Amino acid sequence: MSPEMALYLEVTAVVVVAVLIVALAAAASGACRRHDTDDDVERSLGGATLVAYAQTAVEARARQRCCVFCQLEYAKAPDELVRVVPACGHFFHAACGADRWIRTHRTCPLCRGALWPRTVTGAIGTGAAVVVAAL
């Protein structure tokens, strides 16, 4: 085998190994993100995010007068249930398809933001957790 061919094979082997390392790292981080997203979806569809319309924030009610799915105004009845997205505070009639949207798109149906605020911990001052809204 000529020295040029040996060099070519060596370089090719290094490139293949580098591509494999990058692919494995991407797959591993994607699997972690997917798991976190699955947890976010399940928590978003839990009972804690299903509340009476009267319990939603006054500012949110002023900005969001109708459901984006059915385009009907909220009845403002004390027993009308809405699904609230924890990260952004947007809400939707519980029976109008928000759950299906959240399961398939994994985002808020209105602003397309994250379902839950992300908590980032680290050495910031006293080490307190900082909440960052993921867009």
mmCIF file with all atom_site columns, C-alpha atoms in Angstrom:
data_model
loop_
_atom_site.group_PDB
_atom_site.id
_atom_site.type_symbol
_atom_site.label_atom_id
_atom_site.label_alt_id
_atom_site.label_comp_id
_atom_site.label_asym_id
_atom_site.label_entity_id
_atom_site.label_seq_id
_atom_site.pdbx_PDB_ins_code
_atom_site.Cartn_x
_atom_site.Cartn_y
_atom_site.Cartn_z
_atom_site.occupancy
_atom_site.B_iso_or_equiv
_atom_site.pdbx_formal_charge
_atom_site.auth_seq_id
_atom_site.auth_comp_id
_atom_site.auth_asym_id
_atom_site.auth_atom_id
_atom_site.pdbx_PDB_model_num
ATOM 1   C CA . MET A 1 1   ? 0.000   0.000  0.000  1.00 0.00 ? 1   MET A CA 1
ATOM 2   C CA . SER A 1 2   ? 1.343   3.381  -0.947 1.00 0.00 ? 2   SER A CA 1
ATOM 3   C CA . PRO A 1 3   ? 1.897   6.096  1.682  1.00 0.00 ? 3   PRO A CA 1
ATOM 4   C CA . GLU A 1 4   ? -0.734  8.293  -0.021 1.00 0.00 ? 4   GLU A CA 1
ATOM 5   C CA . MET A 1 5   ? -3.350  5.525  0.230  1.00 0.00 ? 5   MET A CA 1
ATOM 6   C CA . ALA A 1 6   ? -2.492  4.888  3.896  1.00 0.00 ? 6   ALA A CA 1
ATOM 7   C CA . LEU A 1 7   ? -2.873  8.603  4.663  1.00 0.00 ? 7   LEU A CA 1
ATOM 8   C CA . TYR A 1 8   ? -6.191  8.705  2.801  1.00 0.00 ? 8   TYR A CA 1
ATOM 9   C CA . LEU A 1 9   ? -7.528  5.720  4.783  1.00 0.00 ? 9   LEU A CA 1
ATOM 10  C CA . GLU A 1 10  ? -6.327  7.222  8.053  1.00 0.00 ? 10  GLU A CA 1
ATOM 11  C CA . VAL A 1 11  ? -8.042  10.552 7.372  1.00 0.00 ? 11  VAL A CA 1
ATOM 12  C CA . THR A 1 12  ? -11.223 8.751  6.299  1.00 0.00 ? 12  THR A CA 1
ATOM 13  C CA . ALA A 1 13  ? -11.237 6.697  9.495  1.00 0.00 ? 13  ALA A CA 1
ATOM 14  C CA . VAL A 1 14  ? -10.821 9.823  11.641 1.00 0.00 ? 14  VAL A CA 1
ATOM 15  C CA . VAL A 1 15  ? -13.680 11.567 9.808  1.00 0.00 ? 15  VAL A CA 1
ATOM 16  C CA . VAL A 1 16  ? -15.960 8.530  10.211 1.00 0.00 ? 16  VAL A CA 1
ATOM 17  C CA . VAL A 1 17  ? -15.220 8.317  13.936 1.00 0.00 ? 17  VAL A CA 1
ATOM 18  C CA . ALA A 1 18  ? -15.865 12.061 14.357 1.00 0.00 ? 18  ALA A CA 1
ATOM 19  C CA . VAL A 1 19  ? -19.201 11.793 12.520 1.00 0.00 ? 19  VAL A CA 1
ATOM 20  C CA . LEU A 1 20  ? -20.218 8.846  14.696 1.00 0.00 ? 20  LEU A CA 1
ATOM 21  C CA . ILE A 1 21  ? -19.337 10.724 17.877 1.00 0.00 ? 21  ILE A CA 1
ATOM 22  C CA . VAL A 1 22  ? -21.370 13.747 16.784 1.00 0.00 ? 22  VAL A CA 1
ATOM 23  C CA . ALA A 1 23  ? -24.318 11.549 15.766 1.00 0.00 ? 23  ALA A CA 1
ATOM 24  C CA . LEU A 1 24  ? -24.293 9.674  19.070 1.00 0.00 ? 24  LEU A CA 1
ATOM 25  C CA . ALA A 1 25  ? -24.056 12.893 21.059 1.00 0.00 ? 25  ALA A CA 1
ATOM 26  C CA . ALA A 1 26  ? -26.952 14.413 19.115 1.00 0.00 ? 26  ALA A CA 1
ATOM 27  C CA . ALA A 1 27  ? -29.069 11.294 19.595 1.00 0.00 ? 27  ALA A CA 1
ATOM 28  C CA . ALA A 1 28  ? -28.341 11.213 23.315 1.00 0.00 ? 28  ALA A CA 1
ATOM 29  C CA . SER A 1 29  ? -29.193 14.879 23.840 1.00 0.00 ? 29  SER A CA 1
ATOM 30  C CA . GLY A 1 30  ? -32.300 14.518 21.668 1.00 0.00 ? 30  GLY A CA 1
ATOM 31  C CA . ALA A 1 31  ? -33.452 11.580 23.766 1.00 0.00 ? 31  ALA A CA 1
ATOM 32  C CA . CYS A 1 32  ? -33.033 13.636 26.940 1.00 0.00 ? 32  CYS A CA 1
ATOM 33  C CA . ARG A 1 33  ? -34.933 16.562 25.462 1.00 0.00 ? 33  ARG A CA 1
ATOM 34  C CA . ARG A 1 34  ? -37.667 14.255 24.238 1.00 0.00 ? 34  ARG A CA 1
ATOM 35  C CA . HIS A 1 35  ? -38.037 12.769 27.710 1.00 0.00 ? 35  HIS A CA 1
ATOM 36  C CA . ASP A 1 36  ? -38.264 16.228 29.279 1.00 0.00 ? 36  ASP A CA 1
ATOM 37  C CA . THR A 1 37  ? -40.802 17.255 26.661 1.00 0.00 ? 37  THR A CA 1
ATOM 38  C CA . ASP A 1 38  ? -42.903 14.151 27.325 1.00 0.00 ? 38  ASP A CA 1
ATOM 39  C CA . ASP A 1 39  ? -42.882 15.022 31.029 1.00 0.00 ? 39  ASP A CA 1
ATOM 40  C CA . ASP A 1 40  ? -43.866 18.604 30.193 1.00 0.00 ? 40  ASP A CA 1
ATOM 41  C CA . VAL A 1 41  ? -46.764 17.402 28.049 1.00 0.00 ? 41  VAL A CA 1
ATOM 42  C CA . GLU A 1 42  ? -48.084 15.038 30.697 1.00 0.00 ? 42  GLU A CA 1
ATOM 43  C CA . ARG A 1 43  ? -47.824 17.698 33.423 1.00 0.00 ? 43  ARG A CA 1
ATOM 44  C CA . SER A 1 44  ? -49.519 20.213 31.105 1.00 0.00 ? 44  SER A CA 1
ATOM 45  C CA . LEU A 1 45  ? -52.486 17.908 30.696 1.00 0.00 ? 45  LEU A CA 1
ATOM 46  C CA . GLY A 1 46  ? -52.805 17.197 34.404 1.00 0.00 ? 46  GLY A CA 1
ATOM 47  C CA . GLY A 1 47  ? -55.441 18.468 36.775 1.00 0.00 ? 47  GLY A CA 1
ATOM 48  C CA . ALA A 1 48  ? -53.260 21.338 38.003 1.00 0.00 ? 48  ALA A CA 1
ATOM 49  C CA . THR A 1 49  ? -53.622 23.163 34.675 1.00 0.00 ? 49  THR A CA 1
ATOM 50  C CA . LEU A 1 50  ? -57.391 22.669 34.429 1.00 0.00 ? 50  LEU A CA 1
ATOM 51  C CA . VAL A 1 51  ? -59.057 25.518 36.323 1.00 0.00 ? 51  VAL A CA 1
ATOM 52  C CA . ALA A 1 52  ? -62.290 27.485 36.405 1.00 0.00 ? 52  ALA A CA 1
ATOM 53  C CA . TYR A 1 53  ? -62.299 30.551 34.162 1.00 0.00 ? 53  TYR A CA 1
ATOM 54  C CA . ALA A 1 54  ? -62.792 32.764 37.225 1.00 0.00 ? 54  ALA A CA 1
ATOM 55  C CA . GLN A 1 55  ? -59.430 31.550 38.604 1.00 0.00 ? 55  GLN A CA 1
ATOM 56  C CA . THR A 1 56  ? -57.425 32.835 35.626 1.00 0.00 ? 56  THR A CA 1
ATOM 57  C CA . ALA A 1 57  ? -55.466 36.055 36.002 1.00 0.00 ? 57  ALA A CA 1
ATOM 58  C CA . VAL A 1 58  ? -57.439 39.259 35.451 1.00 0.00 ? 58  VAL A CA 1
ATOM 59  C CA . GLU A 1 59  ? -54.793 40.593 33.028 1.00 0.00 ? 59  GLU A CA 1
ATOM 60  C CA . ALA A 1 60  ? -54.930 37.395 30.998 1.00 0.00 ? 60  ALA A CA 1
ATOM 61  C CA . ARG A 1 61  ? -58.721 37.569 30.783 1.00 0.00 ? 61  ARG A CA 1
ATOM 62  C CA . ALA A 1 62  ? -58.482 41.124 29.467 1.00 0.00 ? 62  ALA A CA 1
ATOM 63  C CA . ARG A 1 63  ? -56.027 40.080 26.712 1.00 0.00 ? 63  ARG A CA 1
ATOM 64  C CA . GLN A 1 64  ? -57.661 36.812 25.755 1.00 0.00 ? 64  GLN A CA 1
ATOM 65  C CA . ARG A 1 65  ? -61.409 37.173 25.372 1.00 0.00 ? 65  ARG A CA 1
ATOM 66  C CA . CYS A 1 66  ? -62.141 34.167 23.183 1.00 0.00 ? 66  CYS A CA 1
ATOM 67  C CA . CYS A 1 67  ? -60.863 30.639 22.731 1.00 0.00 ? 67  CYS A CA 1
ATOM 68  C CA . VAL A 1 68  ? -58.490 30.249 19.784 1.00 0.00 ? 68  VAL A CA 1
ATOM 69  C CA . PHE A 1 69  ? -60.016 26.880 18.916 1.00 0.00 ? 69  PHE A CA 1
ATOM 70  C CA . CYS A 1 70  ? -63.766 27.581 18.853 1.00 0.00 ? 70  CYS A CA 1
ATOM 71  C CA . GLN A 1 71  ? -63.548 31.412 18.553 1.00 0.00 ? 71  GLN A CA 1
ATOM 72  C CA . LEU A 1 72  ? -66.298 31.784 21.194 1.00 0.00 ? 72  LEU A CA 1
ATOM 73  C CA . GLU A 1 73  ? -65.995 34.210 24.077 1.00 0.00 ? 73  GLU A CA 1
ATOM 74  C CA . TYR A 1 74  ? -65.515 32.711 27.492 1.00 0.00 ? 74  TYR A CA 1
ATOM 75  C CA . ALA A 1 75  ? -68.854 32.472 29.302 1.00 0.00 ? 75  ALA A CA 1
ATOM 76  C CA . LYS A 1 76  ? -67.359 33.789 32.531 1.00 0.00 ? 76  LYS A CA 1
ATOM 77  C CA . ALA A 1 77  ? -69.426 31.206 34.352 1.00 0.00 ? 77  ALA A CA 1
ATOM 78  C CA . PRO A 1 78  ? -67.877 30.043 37.624 1.00 0.00 ? 78  PRO A CA 1
ATOM 79  C CA . ASP A 1 79  ? -67.892 26.420 36.476 1.00 0.00 ? 79  ASP A CA 1
ATOM 80  C CA . GLU A 1 80  ? -66.450 26.956 32.960 1.00 0.00 ? 80  GLU A CA 1
ATOM 81  C CA . LEU A 1 81  ? -63.201 24.961 32.781 1.00 0.00 ? 81  LEU A CA 1
ATOM 82  C CA . VAL A 1 82  ? -60.165 26.176 30.879 1.00 0.00 ? 82  VAL A CA 1
ATOM 83  C CA . ARG A 1 83  ? -56.744 24.616 30.276 1.00 0.00 ? 83  ARG A CA 1
ATOM 84  C CA . VAL A 1 84  ? -53.928 27.003 31.279 1.00 0.00 ? 84  VAL A CA 1
ATOM 85  C CA . VAL A 1 85  ? -50.437 26.767 29.794 1.00 0.00 ? 85  VAL A CA 1
ATOM 86  C CA . PRO A 1 86  ? -48.124 27.316 32.803 1.00 0.00 ? 86  PRO A CA 1
ATOM 87  C CA . ALA A 1 87  ? -45.234 29.006 30.966 1.00 0.00 ? 87  ALA A CA 1
ATOM 88  C CA . CYS A 1 88  ? -47.201 31.811 29.309 1.00 0.00 ? 88  CYS A CA 1
ATOM 89  C CA . GLY A 1 89  ? -50.573 31.850 31.074 1.00 0.00 ? 89  GLY A CA 1
ATOM 90  C CA . HIS A 1 90  ? -52.630 31.443 27.895 1.00 0.00 ? 90  HIS A CA 1
ATOM 91  C CA . PHE A 1 91  ? -55.796 29.424 28.336 1.00 0.00 ? 91  PHE A CA 1
ATOM 92  C CA . PHE A 1 92  ? -58.399 27.619 26.220 1.00 0.00 ? 92  PHE A CA 1
ATOM 93  C CA . HIS A 1 93  ? -61.758 25.920 26.708 1.00 0.00 ? 93  HIS A CA 1
ATOM 94  C CA . ALA A 1 94  ? -61.029 22.518 28.193 1.00 0.00 ? 94  ALA A CA 1
ATOM 95  C CA . ALA A 1 95  ? -63.181 20.754 25.606 1.00 0.00 ? 95  ALA A CA 1
ATOM 96  C CA . CYS A 1 96  ? -61.983 22.591 22.483 1.00 0.00 ? 96  CYS A CA 1
ATOM 97  C CA . GLY A 1 97  ? -58.881 20.707 21.415 1.00 0.00 ? 97  GLY A CA 1
ATOM 98  C CA . ALA A 1 98  ? -56.082 22.270 23.437 1.00 0.00 ? 98  ALA A CA 1
ATOM 99  C CA . ASP A 1 99  ? -55.168 18.857 24.823 1.00 0.00 ? 99  ASP A CA 1
ATOM 100 C CA . ARG A 1 100 ? -54.848 17.382 21.340 1.00 0.00 ? 100 ARG A CA 1
ATOM 101 C CA . TRP A 1 101 ? -52.733 20.365 20.207 1.00 0.00 ? 101 TRP A CA 1
ATOM 102 C CA . ILE A 1 102 ? -50.455 20.094 23.248 1.00 0.00 ? 102 ILE A CA 1
ATOM 103 C CA . ARG A 1 103 ? -49.949 16.359 22.685 1.00 0.00 ? 103 ARG A CA 1
ATOM 104 C CA . THR A 1 104 ? -49.054 16.745 19.008 1.00 0.00 ? 104 THR A CA 1
ATOM 105 C CA . HIS A 1 105 ? -47.193 20.083 18.928 1.00 0.00 ? 105 HIS A CA 1
ATOM 106 C CA . ARG A 1 106 ? -45.781 20.249 22.483 1.00 0.00 ? 106 ARG A CA 1
ATOM 107 C CA . THR A 1 107 ? -46.205 24.036 22.559 1.00 0.00 ? 107 THR A CA 1
ATOM 108 C CA . CYS A 1 108 ? -48.766 26.636 23.565 1.00 0.00 ? 108 CYS A CA 1
ATOM 109 C CA . PRO A 1 109 ? -51.483 26.772 20.882 1.00 0.00 ? 109 PRO A CA 1
ATOM 110 C CA . LEU A 1 110 ? -51.498 30.584 20.913 1.00 0.00 ? 110 LEU A CA 1
ATOM 111 C CA . CYS A 1 111 ? -47.883 31.771 21.210 1.00 0.00 ? 111 CYS A CA 1
ATOM 112 C CA . ARG A 1 112 ? -46.122 28.473 20.336 1.00 0.00 ? 112 ARG A CA 1
ATOM 113 C CA . GLY A 1 113 ? -43.932 28.895 23.426 1.00 0.00 ? 113 GLY A CA 1
ATOM 114 C CA . ALA A 1 114 ? -42.825 26.194 25.846 1.00 0.00 ? 114 ALA A CA 1
ATOM 115 C CA . LEU A 1 115 ? -45.380 24.487 28.056 1.00 0.00 ? 115 LEU A CA 1
ATOM 116 C CA . TRP A 1 116 ? -43.454 25.006 31.287 1.00 0.00 ? 116 TRP A CA 1
ATOM 117 C CA . PRO A 1 117 ? -40.831 27.556 32.285 1.00 0.00 ? 117 PRO A CA 1
ATOM 118 C CA . ARG A 1 118 ? -37.347 26.068 32.259 1.00 0.00 ? 118 ARG A CA 1
ATOM 119 C CA . THR A 1 119 ? -35.468 25.999 35.557 1.00 0.00 ? 119 THR A CA 1
ATOM 120 C CA . VAL A 1 120 ? -31.737 26.545 35.242 1.00 0.00 ? 120 VAL A CA 1
ATOM 121 C CA . THR A 1 121 ? -29.628 25.887 38.300 1.00 0.00 ? 121 THR A CA 1
ATOM 122 C CA . GLY A 1 122 ? -26.075 26.941 38.660 1.00 0.00 ? 122 GLY A CA 1
ATOM 123 C CA . ALA A 1 123 ? -23.588 28.981 40.617 1.00 0.00 ? 123 ALA A CA 1
ATOM 124 C CA . ILE A 1 124 ? -25.336 32.337 40.402 1.00 0.00 ? 124 ILE A CA 1
ATOM 125 C CA . GLY A 1 125 ? -24.740 34.238 43.596 1.00 0.00 ? 125 GLY A CA 1
ATOM 126 C CA . THR A 1 126 ? -26.085 31.924 46.274 1.00 0.00 ? 126 THR A CA 1
ATOM 127 C CA . GLY A 1 127 ? -26.908 29.131 43.849 1.00 0.00 ? 127 GLY A CA 1
ATOM 128 C CA . ALA A 1 128 ? -30.619 29.891 43.652 1.00 0.00 ? 128 ALA A CA 1
ATOM 129 C CA . ALA A 1 129 ? -32.589 28.514 40.743 1.00 0.00 ? 129 ALA A CA 1
ATOM 130 C CA . VAL A 1 130 ? -33.367 30.916 37.929 1.00 0.00 ? 130 VAL A CA 1
ATOM 131 C CA . VAL A 1 131 ? -36.483 30.463 35.815 1.00 0.00 ? 131 VAL A CA 1
ATOM 132 C CA . VAL A 1 132 ? -36.054 31.135 32.119 1.00 0.00 ? 132 VAL A CA 1
ATOM 133 C CA . ALA A 1 133 ? -39.057 31.107 29.796 1.00 0.00 ? 133 ALA A CA 1
ATOM 134 C CA . ALA A 1 134 ? -38.160 29.075 26.729 1.00 0.00 ? 134 ALA A CA 1
ATOM 135 C CA . LEU A 1 135 ? -39.547 30.437 23.489 1.00 0.00 ? 135 LEU A CA 1
#
